[in-house]
Amino acid sequence: MKRLMALIAGFVFRHSPAFYERRRKKLSKRLHSVFDMDFIEGTLDCTVRSYLANN
């Protein structure tokens, strides 16, 4: 009976708005990290190319 109740509780939790919100925030944080690293890489690339073009 305890397993059944735990299974039902898990099902209810996985289909709750709180679960989706937490999942959305986790994905958003991951995407922001990727975008930030891409920005840093692009800035560094631009700086190196301009430095090499001037020398």
GROMACS .gro file of N, CA, C and O in nm:
model
  220
    1MET      N    1   0.082  -0.119   0.000
    1MET     CA    2   0.000   0.000   0.000
    1MET      C    3   0.087   0.126   0.000
    1MET      O    4   0.053   0.223  -0.067
    2LYS      N    5   0.199   0.121   0.075
    2LYS     CA    6   0.288   0.237   0.080
    2LYS      C    7   0.350   0.263  -0.057
    2LYS      O    8   0.366   0.379  -0.096
    3ARG      N    9   0.383   0.157  -0.128
    3ARG     CA   10   0.440   0.175  -0.262
    3ARG      C   11   0.339   0.238  -0.357
    3ARG      O   12   0.374   0.324  -0.437
    4LEU      N   13   0.217   0.196  -0.347
    4LEU     CA   14   0.112   0.251  -0.431
    4LEU      C   15   0.091   0.400  -0.401
    4LEU      O   16   0.080   0.482  -0.492
    5MET      N   17   0.090   0.434  -0.274
    5MET     CA   18   0.074   0.574  -0.235
    5MET      C   19   0.194   0.658  -0.283
    5MET      O   20   0.177   0.771  -0.329
    6ALA      N   21   0.315   0.601  -0.273
    6ALA     CA   22   0.434   0.673  -0.319
    6ALA      C   23   0.429   0.691  -0.471
    6ALA      O   24   0.465   0.797  -0.524
    7LEU      N   25   0.381   0.589  -0.541
    7LEU     CA   26   0.368   0.596  -0.686
    7LEU      C   27   0.268   0.704  -0.726
    7LEU      O   28   0.293   0.784  -0.816
    8ILE      N   29   0.157   0.708  -0.658
    8ILE     CA   30   0.054   0.809  -0.686
    8ILE      C   31   0.106   0.948  -0.654
    8ILE      O   32   0.086   1.043  -0.731
    9ALA      N   33   0.175   0.961  -0.541
    9ALA     CA   34   0.230   1.092  -0.502
    9ALA      C   35   0.333   1.139  -0.605
    9ALA      O   36   0.336   1.257  -0.641
   10GLY      N   37   0.417   1.048  -0.653
   10GLY     CA   38   0.515   1.083  -0.755
   10GLY      C   39   0.449   1.126  -0.884
   10GLY      O   40   0.491   1.222  -0.949
   11PHE      N   41   0.343   1.054  -0.923
   11PHE     CA   42   0.270   1.089  -1.045
   11PHE      C   43   0.206   1.227  -1.033
   11PHE      O   44   0.215   1.309  -1.124
   12VAL      N   45   0.146   1.253  -0.919
   12VAL     CA   46   0.081   1.383  -0.897
   12VAL      C   47   0.186   1.495  -0.898
   12VAL      O   48   0.166   1.600  -0.958
   13PHE      N   49   0.300   1.470  -0.833
   13PHE     CA   50   0.405   1.571  -0.828
   13PHE      C   51   0.462   1.599  -0.967
   13PHE      O   52   0.485   1.713  -1.004
   14ARG      N   53   0.485   1.494  -1.046
   14ARG     CA   54   0.543   1.512  -1.180
   14ARG      C   55   0.450   1.585  -1.274
   14ARG      O   56   0.492   1.637  -1.376
   15HIS      N   57   0.324   1.590  -1.244
   15HIS     CA   58   0.229   1.659  -1.329
   15HIS      C   59   0.178   1.788  -1.266
   15HIS      O   60   0.077   1.844  -1.307
   16SER      N   61   0.250   1.836  -1.167
   16SER     CA   62   0.210   1.959  -1.100
   16SER      C   63   0.282   2.078  -1.163
   16SER      O   64   0.389   2.064  -1.222
   17PRO      N   65   0.226   2.197  -1.150
   17PRO     CA   66   0.292   2.317  -1.204
   17PRO      C   67   0.428   2.344  -1.138
   17PRO      O   68   0.518   2.395  -1.204
   18ALA      N   69   0.443   2.308  -1.012
   18ALA     CA   70   0.571   2.331  -0.943
   18ALA      C   71   0.683   2.250  -1.008
   18ALA      O   72   0.796   2.298  -1.023
   19PHE      N   73   0.653   2.127  -1.047
   19PHE     CA   74   0.753   2.043  -1.112
   19PHE      C   75   0.797   2.104  -1.245
   19PHE      O   76   0.916   2.113  -1.274
   20TYR      N   77   0.702   2.147  -1.325
   20TYR     CA   78   0.735   2.206  -1.454
   20TYR      C   79   0.809   2.338  -1.439
   20TYR      O   80   0.899   2.368  -1.517
   21GLU      N   81   0.774   2.416  -1.339
   21GLU     CA   82   0.843   2.543  -1.315
   21GLU      C   83   0.988   2.518  -1.275
   21GLU      O   84   1.079   2.586  -1.323
   22ARG      N   85   1.010   2.422  -1.189
   22ARG     CA   86   1.147   2.390  -1.147
   22ARG      C   87   1.228   2.338  -1.266
   22ARG      O   88   1.344   2.374  -1.284
   23ARG      N   89   1.165   2.256  -1.347
   23ARG     CA   90   1.231   2.203  -1.466
   23ARG      C   91   1.263   2.316  -1.566
   23ARG      O   92   1.370   2.319  -1.625
   24ARG      N   93   1.171   2.409  -1.582
   24ARG     CA   94   1.192   2.522  -1.672
   24ARG      C   95   1.307   2.610  -1.624
   24ARG      O   96   1.391   2.656  -1.703
   25LYS      N   97   1.312   2.635  -1.493
   25LYS     CA   98   1.420   2.717  -1.438
   25LYS      C   99   1.556   2.650  -1.456
   25LYS      O  100   1.655   2.716  -1.485
   26LYS      N  101   1.559   2.519  -1.439
   26LYS     CA  102   1.684   2.445  -1.455
   26LYS      C  103   1.732   2.455  -1.600
   26LYS      O  104   1.850   2.480  -1.626
   27LEU      N  105   1.643   2.438  -1.695
   27LEU     CA  106   1.678   2.449  -1.836
   27LEU      C  107   1.720   2.591  -1.871
   27LEU      O  108   1.816   2.613  -1.944
   28SER      N  109   1.649   2.689  -1.817
   28SER     CA  110   1.682   2.829  -1.842
   28SER      C  111   1.822   2.862  -1.791
   28SER      O  112   1.900   2.929  -1.860
   29LYS      N  113   1.856   2.812  -1.674
   29LYS     CA  114   1.989   2.835  -1.618
   29LYS      C  115   2.096   2.773  -1.706
   29LYS      O  116   2.200   2.834  -1.732
   30ARG      N  117   2.069   2.653  -1.756
   30ARG     CA  118   2.165   2.585  -1.843
   30ARG      C  119   2.183   2.662  -1.975
   30ARG      O  120   2.296   2.681  -2.022
   31LEU      N  121   2.074   2.711  -2.032
   31LEU     CA  122   2.083   2.785  -2.157
   31LEU      C  123   2.157   2.918  -2.139
   31LEU      O  124   2.235   2.958  -2.225
   32HIS      N  125   2.132   2.986  -2.027
   32HIS     CA  126   2.203   3.111  -2.001
   32HIS      C  127   2.353   3.086  -1.988
   32HIS      O  128   2.434   3.165  -2.035
   33SER      N  129   2.389   2.975  -1.927
   33SER     CA  130   2.530   2.940  -1.914
   33SER      C  131   2.593   2.919  -2.051
   33SER      O  132   2.703   2.967  -2.079
   34VAL      N  133   2.521   2.849  -2.139
   34VAL     CA  134   2.572   2.826  -2.276
   34VAL      C  135   2.585   2.958  -2.350
   34VAL      O  136   2.686   2.983  -2.417
   35PHE      N  137   2.486   3.044  -2.340
   35PHE     CA  138   2.492   3.173  -2.409
   35PHE      C  139   2.606   3.259  -2.355
   35PHE      O  140   2.673   3.327  -2.433
   36ASP      N  141   2.627   3.257  -2.225
   36ASP     CA  142   2.737   3.335  -2.167
   36ASP      C  143   2.872   3.285  -2.217
   36ASP      O  144   2.960   3.364  -2.251
   37MET      N  145   2.890   3.153  -2.222
   37MET     CA  146   3.017   3.098  -2.271
   37MET      C  147   3.035   3.130  -2.420
   37MET      O  148   3.146   3.160  -2.464
   38ASP      N  149   2.927   3.128  -2.496
   38ASP     CA  150   2.934   3.162  -2.637
   38ASP      C  151   2.974   3.309  -2.655
   38ASP      O  152   3.054   3.342  -2.742
   39PHE      N  153   2.920   3.396  -2.571
   39PHE     CA  154   2.955   3.538  -2.576
   39PHE      C  155   3.103   3.559  -2.545
   39PHE      O  156   3.172   3.633  -2.615
   40ILE      N  157   3.152   3.491  -2.442
   40ILE     CA  158   3.293   3.504  -2.404
   40ILE      C  159   3.383   3.453  -2.517
   40ILE      O  160   3.482   3.517  -2.552
   41GLU      N  161   3.346   3.339  -2.575
   41GLU     CA  162   3.425   3.283  -2.684
   41GLU      C  163   3.425   3.377  -2.806
   41GLU      O  164   3.529   3.398  -2.869
   42GLY      N  165   3.310   3.434  -2.838
   42GLY     CA  166   3.302   3.526  -2.951
   42GLY      C  167   3.383   3.652  -2.928
   42GLY      O  168   3.449   3.702  -3.020
   43THR      N  169   3.378   3.706  -2.807
   43THR     CA  170   3.454   3.825  -2.774
   43THR      C  171   3.604   3.798  -2.784
   43THR      O  172   3.679   3.879  -2.840
   44LEU      N  173   3.646   3.685  -2.733
   44LEU     CA  174   3.788   3.649  -2.739
   44LEU      C  175   3.831   3.630  -2.885
   44LEU      O  176   3.938   3.676  -2.925
   45ASP      N  177   3.749   3.564  -2.963
   45ASP     CA  178   3.781   3.542  -3.104
   45ASP      C  179   3.794   3.675  -3.178
   45ASP      O  180   3.889   3.695  -3.256
   46CYS      N  181   3.702   3.766  -3.154
   46CYS     CA  182   3.705   3.898  -3.218
   46CYS      C  183   3.831   3.975  -3.177
   46CYS      O  184   3.897   4.038  -3.260
   47THR      N  185   3.866   3.968  -3.051
   47THR     CA  186   3.985   4.038  -3.001
   47THR      C  187   4.112   3.982  -3.065
   47THR      O  188   4.199   4.057  -3.110
   48VAL      N  189   4.122   3.850  -3.072
   48VAL     CA  190   4.242   3.787  -3.130
   48VAL      C  191   4.251   3.819  -3.278
   48VAL      O  192   4.359   3.851  -3.329
   49ARG      N  193   4.140   3.813  -3.350
   49ARG     CA  194   4.142   3.843  -3.494
   49ARG      C  195   4.183   3.988  -3.520
   49ARG      O  196   4.261   4.017  -3.612
   50SER      N  197   4.132   4.080  -3.441
   50SER     CA  198   4.168   4.221  -3.461
   50SER      C  199   4.315   4.245  -3.425
   50SER      O  200   4.385   4.322  -3.491
   51TYR      N  201   4.364   4.175  -3.324
   51TYR     CA  202   4.505   4.187  -3.285
   51TYR      C  203   4.594   4.133  -3.396
   51TYR      O  204   4.693   4.196  -3.433
   52LEU      N  205   4.559   4.017  -3.451
   52LEU     CA  206   4.639   3.957  -3.557
   52LEU      C  207   4.632   4.039  -3.687
   52LEU      O  208   4.728   4.042  -3.762
   53ALA      N  209   4.520   4.103  -3.712
   53ALA     CA  210   4.506   4.184  -3.834
   53ALA      C  211   4.592   4.310  -3.825
   53ALA      O  212   4.640   4.360  -3.928
   54ASN      N  213   4.611   4.361  -3.704
   54ASN     CA  214   4.691   4.485  -3.687
   54ASN      C  215   4.840   4.457  -3.688
   54ASN      O  216   4.919   4.549  -3.706
   55ASN      N  217   4.880   4.334  -3.666
   55ASN     CA  218   5.026   4.303  -3.661
   55ASN      C  219   5.070   4.230  -3.783
   55ASN      O  220   5.022   4.165  -3.855
   0.00000   0.00000   0.00000
